[in-house]
Amino acid sequence: MLRRQKLAFGVVLGVILIIALWGLYPASTPPIKDDRGNKVPQSIATLEKIQIGGMDQWILIRGRDTANPVLLWLHGGPGAAQIPIARHYNGILEDDFIVVHWDQRGAGKSNPRDFDEQSMAFEQFISDTHELTQYLKERFNREQIFLVGHSWGSQLGIKVVQAYPEDYHAFVGVSQTVDSARGSSIAYAWLREQFEESGNTRELQRLEELGLPPYTDHQMYVKFAQMIISAGGGLDVDVGRLAVIALRAPEYRAADYVSWLQGSTRGSGAMWEETREFNMFRDVPQIMVPIYFFSGVLDYNTPFKLVKEYYAYLDAPYGKQLVRFEESAHAPFMAEAEKFNQELVKVKEEIIGNAKQNE
């Protein structure tokens, strides 16, 4: 028994020492290399802290060729930062874009201990995105950039391109949020149907105890969203697998994962009143940039049915397109990463190709 206790103590001590040493190693992102292992001379790979909206915020910039167009990716949540998982699923995009992942305020590396949750307001996020866009345009000498937004990032992104269309080649809304209230109602009906057909009386009772949406209390919505995930209408990848992928990322250190978890857990709670009233039919009837919707048909977090309806409704003089992901729910960039990456490159080729024809 004593020997086992000593062995267990030694293992725990070893893990603690590894974590401690790992925490001392500075976060960084590896250079982009060619087939011979040499750094590609025209590439960029940098992890940076810059001032955005009066606070330090972190961006990851990676691209094989700095002559390529810039793509700014707005992550979901709020709080679901993608820097530690981005390269695993979508790293190949670095061949065609200068890809910029940004830990937004309150998320990941941009979620310090003294972070003020009251600064999480829709207009502040729009201002932050506009400021970062201007920084990227100036840094890379571009008149326009591409904008991609996932889930919460799609809410933010579509409002940004509505306000500043001149800054963007195109907008890609991934798992686009359309109408928060109606989306919850559609998901509720789907959940009820799933539980009734499977005979899962326990989950059906839990759903009925929550009551019909909309949910004015954020914690009630969190429980509802967790039920959607459990039923297969939300996250496409197991959380445990995501954790393993994220823990391998050199861009994050031990303290960053704590901040990442805290930001993800907070979610939209700090701005629940604003996000739950979101309605694009009412507020965004027209968009003056080319717009694409990448949507999983199995998605009931941001229901595909609503995305289709809004796509038909939206006035988009510069063009619109709906790309279906048949095997995806809420995260097609992970569930069908190869197709997602190919479709995003098609967007670039179409937009840049049209621009050259019009010169």
GROMACS .gro file of C-alpha atoms in nm:
model
  359
    1MET     CA    1   0.000   0.000   0.000
    2LEU     CA    2   0.279   0.242   0.095
    3ARG     CA    3   0.456   0.167  -0.232
    4ARG     CA    4   0.140   0.244  -0.430
    5GLN     CA    5   0.092   0.568  -0.239
    6LYS     CA    6   0.449   0.672  -0.315
    7LEU     CA    7   0.401   0.583  -0.681
    8ALA     CA    8   0.077   0.782  -0.701
    9PHE     CA    9   0.241   1.077  -0.527
   10GLY     CA   10   0.531   1.061  -0.771
   11VAL     CA   11   0.296   1.064  -1.071
   12VAL     CA   12   0.101   1.362  -0.935
   13LEU     CA   13   0.423   1.547  -0.857
   14GLY     CA   14   0.553   1.474  -1.205
   15VAL     CA   15   0.235   1.610  -1.366
   16ILE     CA   16   0.254   1.923  -1.150
   17LEU     CA   17   0.617   1.979  -1.250
   18ILE     CA   18   0.537   1.932  -1.620
   19ILE     CA   19   0.248   2.179  -1.599
   20ALA     CA   20   0.466   2.426  -1.409
   21LEU     CA   21   0.748   2.405  -1.663
   22TRP     CA   22   0.501   2.422  -1.953
   23GLY     CA   23   0.350   2.736  -1.802
   24LEU     CA   24   0.692   2.901  -1.800
   25TYR     CA   25   0.744   2.834  -2.171
   26PRO     CA   26   0.619   3.136  -2.367
   27ALA     CA   27   0.321   3.097  -2.599
   28SER     CA   28   0.407   3.122  -2.968
   29THR     CA   29   0.301   2.999  -3.309
   30PRO     CA   30   0.537   2.795  -3.530
   31PRO     CA   31   0.669   2.929  -3.858
   32ILE     CA   32   0.519   2.810  -4.186
   33LYS     CA   33   0.766   2.577  -4.357
   34ASP     CA   34   0.812   2.425  -4.700
   35ASP     CA   35   0.850   2.053  -4.778
   36ARG     CA   36   1.218   2.067  -4.682
   37GLY     CA   37   1.147   2.212  -4.340
   38ASN     CA   38   1.262   2.563  -4.425
   39LYS     CA   39   1.061   2.872  -4.334
   40VAL     CA   40   0.867   3.002  -4.633
   41PRO     CA   41   1.021   3.349  -4.691
   42GLN     CA   42   0.700   3.527  -4.794
   43SER     CA   43   0.497   3.375  -4.510
   44ILE     CA   44   0.374   3.524  -4.183
   45ALA     CA   45   0.312   3.344  -3.854
   46THR     CA   46   0.273   3.560  -3.547
   47LEU     CA   47   0.084   3.566  -3.217
   48GLU     CA   48   0.036   3.924  -3.100
   49LYS     CA   49  -0.116   4.135  -2.826
   50ILE     CA   50  -0.257   4.464  -2.954
   51GLN     CA   51  -0.476   4.740  -2.816
   52ILE     CA   52  -0.837   4.713  -2.931
   53GLY     CA   53  -1.118   4.907  -2.770
   54GLY     CA   54  -0.901   5.030  -2.486
   55MET     CA   55  -0.776   4.687  -2.372
   56ASP     CA   56  -0.515   4.428  -2.466
   57GLN     CA   57  -0.654   4.169  -2.707
   58TRP     CA   58  -0.478   3.883  -2.884
   59ILE     CA   59  -0.467   3.792  -3.251
   60LEU     CA   60  -0.310   3.499  -3.438
   61ILE     CA   61  -0.198   3.582  -3.793
   62ARG     CA   62  -0.085   3.305  -4.026
   63GLY     CA   63  -0.044   3.285  -4.402
   64ARG     CA   64   0.188   3.117  -4.652
   65ASP     CA   65   0.204   3.426  -4.872
   66THR     CA   66   0.150   3.782  -4.753
   67ALA     CA   67   0.028   3.869  -5.104
   68ASN     CA   68  -0.290   3.669  -5.037
   69PRO     CA   69  -0.612   3.836  -4.919
   70VAL     CA   70  -0.677   3.881  -4.548
   71LEU     CA   71  -0.948   3.675  -4.378
   72LEU     CA   72  -1.069   3.777  -4.031
   73TRP     CA   73  -1.254   3.501  -3.842
   74LEU     CA   74  -1.504   3.596  -3.569
   75HIS     CA   75  -1.547   3.311  -3.323
   76GLY     CA   76  -1.868   3.206  -3.152
   77GLY     CA   77  -1.984   3.225  -2.794
   78PRO     CA   78  -1.930   3.499  -2.694
   79GLY     CA   79  -1.631   3.337  -2.530
   80ALA     CA   80  -1.570   3.038  -2.760
   81ALA     CA   81  -1.221   3.141  -2.873
   82GLN     CA   82  -1.079   2.932  -3.158
   83ILE     CA   83  -0.706   3.002  -3.152
   84PRO     CA   84  -0.616   2.668  -2.983
   85ILE     CA   85  -0.817   2.456  -3.231
   86ALA     CA   86  -0.813   2.662  -3.552
   87ARG     CA   87  -0.506   2.516  -3.717
   88HIS     CA   88  -0.612   2.157  -3.652
   89TYR     CA   89  -0.929   2.186  -3.861
   90ASN     CA   90  -0.872   2.480  -4.091
   91GLY     CA   91  -0.497   2.529  -4.112
   92ILE     CA   92  -0.497   2.460  -4.486
   93LEU     CA   93  -0.671   2.796  -4.537
   94GLU     CA   94  -0.331   2.953  -4.468
   95ASP     CA   95  -0.232   2.853  -4.823
   96ASP     CA   96  -0.494   3.087  -4.971
   97PHE     CA   97  -0.543   3.360  -4.712
   98ILE     CA   98  -0.369   3.556  -4.443
   99VAL     CA   99  -0.588   3.402  -4.172
  100VAL     CA  100  -0.652   3.611  -3.862
  101HIS     CA  101  -0.805   3.450  -3.553
  102TRP     CA  102  -0.895   3.689  -3.275
  103ASP     CA  103  -0.970   3.617  -2.910
  104GLN     CA  104  -1.246   3.876  -2.862
  105ARG     CA  105  -1.285   4.066  -2.535
  106GLY     CA  106  -1.377   3.825  -2.257
  107ALA     CA  107  -1.253   3.521  -2.451
  108GLY     CA  108  -0.937   3.312  -2.421
  109LYS     CA  109  -0.619   3.517  -2.405
  110SER     CA  110  -0.827   3.837  -2.408
  111ASN     CA  111  -1.001   3.746  -2.081
  112PRO     CA  112  -0.773   3.879  -1.805
  113ARG     CA  113  -0.846   3.837  -1.435
  114ASP     CA  114  -0.960   4.197  -1.403
  115PHE     CA  115  -1.184   4.185  -1.712
  116ASP     CA  116  -1.494   4.404  -1.686
  117GLU     CA  117  -1.796   4.202  -1.804
  118GLN     CA  118  -1.993   4.525  -1.835
  119SER     CA  119  -1.783   4.610  -2.141
  120MET     CA  120  -1.945   4.317  -2.325
  121ALA     CA  121  -2.201   4.515  -2.523
  122PHE     CA  122  -2.303   4.463  -2.886
  123GLU     CA  123  -2.194   4.809  -2.994
  124GLN     CA  124  -1.857   4.762  -2.823
  125PHE     CA  125  -1.795   4.438  -3.014
  126ILE     CA  126  -1.891   4.610  -3.340
  127SER     CA  127  -1.649   4.891  -3.258
  128ASP     CA  128  -1.373   4.641  -3.170
  129THR     CA  129  -1.423   4.456  -3.500
  130HIS     CA  130  -1.416   4.779  -3.698
  131GLU     CA  131  -1.098   4.887  -3.521
  132LEU     CA  132  -0.927   4.554  -3.585
  133THR     CA  133  -1.036   4.564  -3.950
  134GLN     CA  134  -0.876   4.907  -3.993
  135TYR     CA  135  -0.558   4.777  -3.828
  136LEU     CA  136  -0.540   4.480  -4.068
  137LYS     CA  137  -0.617   4.691  -4.373
  138GLU     CA  138  -0.339   4.933  -4.286
  139ARG     CA  139  -0.089   4.667  -4.184
  140PHE     CA  140  -0.129   4.463  -4.504
  141ASN     CA  141  -0.208   4.759  -4.731
  142ARG     CA  142  -0.552   4.631  -4.828
  143GLU     CA  143  -0.865   4.821  -4.924
  144GLN     CA  144  -1.087   4.531  -4.818
  145ILE     CA  145  -1.070   4.201  -4.631
  146PHE     CA  146  -1.285   3.887  -4.605
  147LEU     CA  147  -1.497   3.840  -4.293
  148VAL     CA  148  -1.615   3.504  -4.152
  149GLY     CA  149  -1.837   3.475  -3.845
  150HIS     CA  150  -1.952   3.159  -3.666
  151SER     CA  151  -2.267   3.151  -3.449
  152TRP     CA  152  -2.233   3.454  -3.218
  153GLY     CA  153  -1.965   3.570  -3.462
  154SER     CA  154  -2.227   3.558  -3.738
  155GLN     CA  155  -2.448   3.795  -3.538
  156LEU     CA  156  -2.157   4.029  -3.487
  157GLY     CA  157  -2.028   3.993  -3.843
  158ILE     CA  158  -2.351   4.067  -4.023
  159LYS     CA  159  -2.402   4.383  -3.818
  160VAL     CA  160  -2.044   4.489  -3.893
  161VAL     CA  161  -2.081   4.448  -4.270
  162GLN     CA  162  -2.416   4.625  -4.252
  163ALA     CA  163  -2.247   4.923  -4.087
  164TYR     CA  164  -1.918   4.918  -4.284
  165PRO     CA  165  -1.973   4.744  -4.620
  166GLU     CA  166  -1.685   4.930  -4.783
  167ASP     CA  167  -1.433   4.738  -4.569
  168TYR     CA  168  -1.517   4.386  -4.686
  169HIS     CA  169  -1.485   4.173  -4.998
  170ALA     CA  170  -1.758   3.944  -4.868
  171PHE     CA  171  -1.913   3.804  -4.552
  172VAL     CA  172  -1.951   3.434  -4.473
  173GLY     CA  173  -2.204   3.356  -4.200
  174VAL     CA  174  -2.134   3.011  -4.056
  175SER     CA  175  -2.426   2.864  -3.859
  176GLN     CA  176  -2.590   3.203  -3.898
  177THR     CA  177  -2.799   3.333  -3.610
  178VAL     CA  178  -3.120   3.471  -3.763
  179ASP     CA  179  -3.397   3.513  -3.504
  180SER     CA  180  -3.312   3.406  -3.149
  181ALA     CA  181  -3.671   3.367  -3.029
  182ARG     CA  182  -3.797   3.172  -3.330
  183GLY     CA  183  -3.482   2.962  -3.335
  184SER     CA  184  -3.548   2.847  -2.979
  185SER     CA  185  -3.910   2.764  -3.062
  186ILE     CA  186  -3.803   2.551  -3.360
  187ALA     CA  187  -3.543   2.372  -3.148
  188TYR     CA  188  -3.794   2.312  -2.868
  189ALA     CA  189  -4.039   2.143  -3.107
  190TRP     CA  190  -3.758   1.932  -3.252
  191LEU     CA  191  -3.639   1.825  -2.905
  192ARG     CA  192  -3.990   1.724  -2.803
  193GLU     CA  193  -4.021   1.517  -3.118
  194GLN     CA  194  -3.686   1.347  -3.059
  195PHE     CA  195  -3.767   1.255  -2.700
  196GLU     CA  196  -4.116   1.133  -2.782
  197GLU     CA  197  -3.998   0.914  -3.071
  198SER     CA  198  -3.716   0.763  -2.865
  199GLY     CA  199  -3.933   0.717  -2.556
  200ASN     CA  200  -3.693   0.923  -2.346
  201THR     CA  201  -3.944   1.026  -2.080
  202ARG     CA  202  -3.677   1.160  -1.848
  203GLU     CA  203  -3.550   1.417  -2.098
  204LEU     CA  204  -3.904   1.497  -2.208
  205GLN     CA  205  -3.993   1.577  -1.849
  206ARG     CA  206  -3.686   1.800  -1.816
  207LEU     CA  207  -3.786   1.983  -2.133
  208GLU     CA  208  -4.141   2.036  -2.010
  209GLU     CA  209  -4.011   2.163  -1.674
  210LEU     CA  210  -3.808   2.426  -1.858
  211GLY     CA  211  -4.126   2.546  -2.026
  212LEU     CA  212  -4.172   2.699  -2.367
  213PRO     CA  213  -3.917   2.953  -2.497
  214PRO     CA  214  -3.819   3.230  -2.512
  215TYR     CA  215  -3.615   3.215  -2.191
  216THR     CA  216  -3.562   3.544  -2.014
  217ASP     CA  217  -3.325   3.377  -1.767
  218HIS     CA  218  -2.985   3.299  -1.917
  219GLN     CA  219  -2.926   2.989  -1.706
  220MET     CA  220  -3.250   2.838  -1.834
  221TYR     CA  221  -3.131   2.897  -2.189
  222VAL     CA  222  -2.797   2.733  -2.106
  223LYS     CA  223  -2.980   2.419  -1.988
  224PHE     CA  224  -3.187   2.426  -2.306
  225ALA     CA  225  -2.878   2.463  -2.526
  226GLN     CA  226  -2.712   2.170  -2.347
  227MET     CA  227  -3.015   1.954  -2.428
  228ILE     CA  228  -2.982   2.048  -2.796
  229ILE     CA  229  -2.616   1.943  -2.789
  230SER     CA  230  -2.696   1.615  -2.615
  231ALA     CA  231  -2.963   1.538  -2.877
  232GLY     CA  232  -2.716   1.595  -3.163
  233GLY     CA  233  -2.837   1.933  -3.285
  234GLY     CA  234  -2.546   2.138  -3.157
  235LEU     CA  235  -2.173   2.079  -3.129
  236ASP     CA  236  -2.044   1.831  -3.388
  237VAL     CA  237  -1.726   1.725  -3.208
  238ASP     CA  238  -1.693   1.565  -2.865
  239VAL     CA  239  -1.578   1.813  -2.602
  240GLY     CA  240  -1.312   1.571  -2.482
  241ARG     CA  241  -1.161   1.551  -2.829
  242LEU     CA  242  -1.160   1.929  -2.856
  243ALA     CA  243  -0.980   1.950  -2.522
  244VAL     CA  244  -0.708   1.713  -2.640
  245ILE     CA  245  -0.661   1.915  -2.960
  246ALA     CA  246  -0.654   2.245  -2.771
  247LEU     CA  247  -0.401   2.124  -2.512
  248ARG     CA  248  -0.150   2.061  -2.792
  249ALA     CA  249  -0.169   2.420  -2.918
  250PRO     CA  250   0.158   2.613  -2.863
  251GLU     CA  251  -0.038   2.941  -2.881
  252TYR     CA  252  -0.190   2.878  -2.537
  253ARG     CA  253  -0.030   2.821  -2.199
  254ALA     CA  254  -0.180   2.693  -1.872
  255ALA     CA  255  -0.328   3.028  -1.762
  256ASP     CA  256  -0.481   3.079  -2.108
  257TYR     CA  257  -0.685   2.759  -2.076
  258VAL     CA  258  -0.825   2.878  -1.746
  259SER     CA  259  -0.925   3.207  -1.910
  260TRP     CA  260  -1.066   3.017  -2.208
  261LEU     CA  261  -1.284   2.801  -1.985
  262GLN     CA  262  -1.404   3.100  -1.784
  263GLY     CA  263  -1.495   3.293  -2.099
  264SER     CA  264  -1.675   2.995  -2.253
  265THR     CA  265  -1.870   2.937  -1.933
  266ARG     CA  266  -1.973   3.302  -1.916
  267GLY     CA  267  -2.096   3.288  -2.274
  268SER     CA  268  -2.357   3.547  -2.359
  269GLY     CA  269  -2.469   3.591  -1.999
  270ALA     CA  270  -2.325   3.939  -1.968
  271MET     CA  271  -2.519   4.057  -2.274
  272TRP     CA  272  -2.818   3.824  -2.267
  273GLU     CA  273  -3.075   4.101  -2.300
  274GLU     CA  274  -2.918   4.212  -2.628
  275THR     CA  275  -2.848   3.875  -2.788
  276ARG     CA  276  -3.185   3.714  -2.712
  277GLU     CA  277  -3.366   3.997  -2.895
  278PHE     CA  278  -3.161   3.949  -3.212
  279ASN     CA  279  -3.380   3.940  -3.526
  280MET     CA  280  -3.231   3.980  -3.873
  281PHE     CA  281  -3.567   3.983  -4.050
  282ARG     CA  282  -3.641   4.302  -3.860
  283ASP     CA  283  -3.296   4.462  -3.837
  284VAL     CA  284  -3.099   4.345  -4.142
  285PRO     CA  285  -3.330   4.332  -4.447
  286GLN     CA  286  -3.047   4.423  -4.688
  287ILE     CA  287  -2.671   4.367  -4.709
  288MET     CA  288  -2.450   4.562  -4.951
  289VAL     CA  289  -2.167   4.307  -4.982
  290PRO     CA  290  -2.158   3.959  -5.135
  291ILE     CA  291  -2.287   3.725  -4.864
  292TYR     CA  292  -2.260   3.350  -4.814
  293PHE     CA  293  -2.428   3.126  -4.559
  294PHE     CA  294  -2.250   2.801  -4.461
  295SER     CA  295  -2.506   2.598  -4.270
  296GLY     CA  296  -2.535   2.243  -4.135
  297VAL     CA  297  -2.873   2.086  -4.211
  298LEU     CA  298  -2.866   1.908  -3.871
  299ASP     CA  299  -2.820   2.234  -3.680
  300TYR     CA  300  -3.084   2.317  -3.419
  301ASN     CA  301  -2.873   2.566  -3.227
  302THR     CA  302  -2.916   2.806  -3.518
  303PRO     CA  303  -3.177   2.611  -3.716
  304PHE     CA  304  -3.112   2.548  -4.083
  305LYS     CA  305  -3.481   2.611  -4.153
  306LEU     CA  306  -3.445   2.973  -4.042
  307VAL     CA  307  -3.124   3.026  -4.238
  308LYS     CA  308  -3.303   2.911  -4.556
  309GLU     CA  309  -3.595   3.139  -4.485
  310TYR     CA  310  -3.373   3.440  -4.422
  311TYR     CA  311  -3.162   3.362  -4.729
  312ALA     CA  312  -3.476   3.383  -4.945
  313TYR     CA  313  -3.587   3.703  -4.769
  314LEU     CA  314  -3.257   3.894  -4.773
  315ASP     CA  315  -3.203   4.166  -5.032
  316ALA     CA  316  -2.840   4.121  -5.143
  317PRO     CA  317  -2.770   4.329  -5.458
  318TYR     CA  318  -2.408   4.209  -5.475
  319GLY     CA  319  -2.499   3.841  -5.458
  320LYS     CA  320  -2.588   3.573  -5.204
  321GLN     CA  321  -2.535   3.199  -5.175
  322LEU     CA  322  -2.643   2.923  -4.935
  323VAL     CA  323  -2.398   2.632  -4.894
  324ARG     CA  324  -2.547   2.323  -4.728
  325PHE     CA  325  -2.345   2.085  -4.511
  326GLU     CA  326  -2.545   1.764  -4.507
  327GLU     CA  327  -2.349   1.590  -4.228
  328SER     CA  328  -2.309   1.886  -3.995
  329ALA     CA  329  -2.499   2.047  -3.712
  330HIS     CA  330  -2.361   2.367  -3.558
  331ALA     CA  331  -1.991   2.339  -3.650
  332PRO     CA  332  -1.944   2.248  -4.018
  333PHE     CA  333  -1.588   2.386  -4.009
  334MET     CA  334  -1.505   2.089  -3.785
  335ALA     CA  335  -1.759   1.821  -3.887
  336GLU     CA  336  -1.692   1.865  -4.261
  337ALA     CA  337  -1.364   2.053  -4.248
  338GLU     CA  338  -1.241   1.949  -4.593
  339LYS     CA  339  -1.559   2.065  -4.767
  340PHE     CA  340  -1.572   2.379  -4.554
  341ASN     CA  341  -1.217   2.477  -4.644
  342GLN     CA  342  -1.279   2.411  -5.015
  343GLU     CA  343  -1.597   2.619  -5.015
  344LEU     CA  344  -1.422   2.910  -4.846
  345VAL     CA  345  -1.147   2.905  -5.107
  346LYS     CA  346  -1.422   2.905  -5.375
  347VAL     CA  347  -1.560   3.224  -5.218
  348LYS     CA  348  -1.219   3.386  -5.250
  349GLU     CA  349  -1.174   3.274  -5.610
  350GLU     CA  350  -1.519   3.394  -5.707
  351ILE     CA  351  -1.488   3.736  -5.543
  352ILE     CA  352  -1.130   3.807  -5.649
  353GLY     CA  353  -1.198   3.669  -5.997
  354ASN     CA  354  -1.499   3.895  -6.045
  355ALA     CA  355  -1.300   4.195  -5.918
  356LYS     CA  356  -1.026   4.132  -6.175
  357GLN     CA  357  -1.282   4.102  -6.457
  358ASN     CA  358  -1.430   4.438  -6.360
  359GLU     CA  359  -1.096   4.621  -6.355
   0.00000   0.00000   0.00000
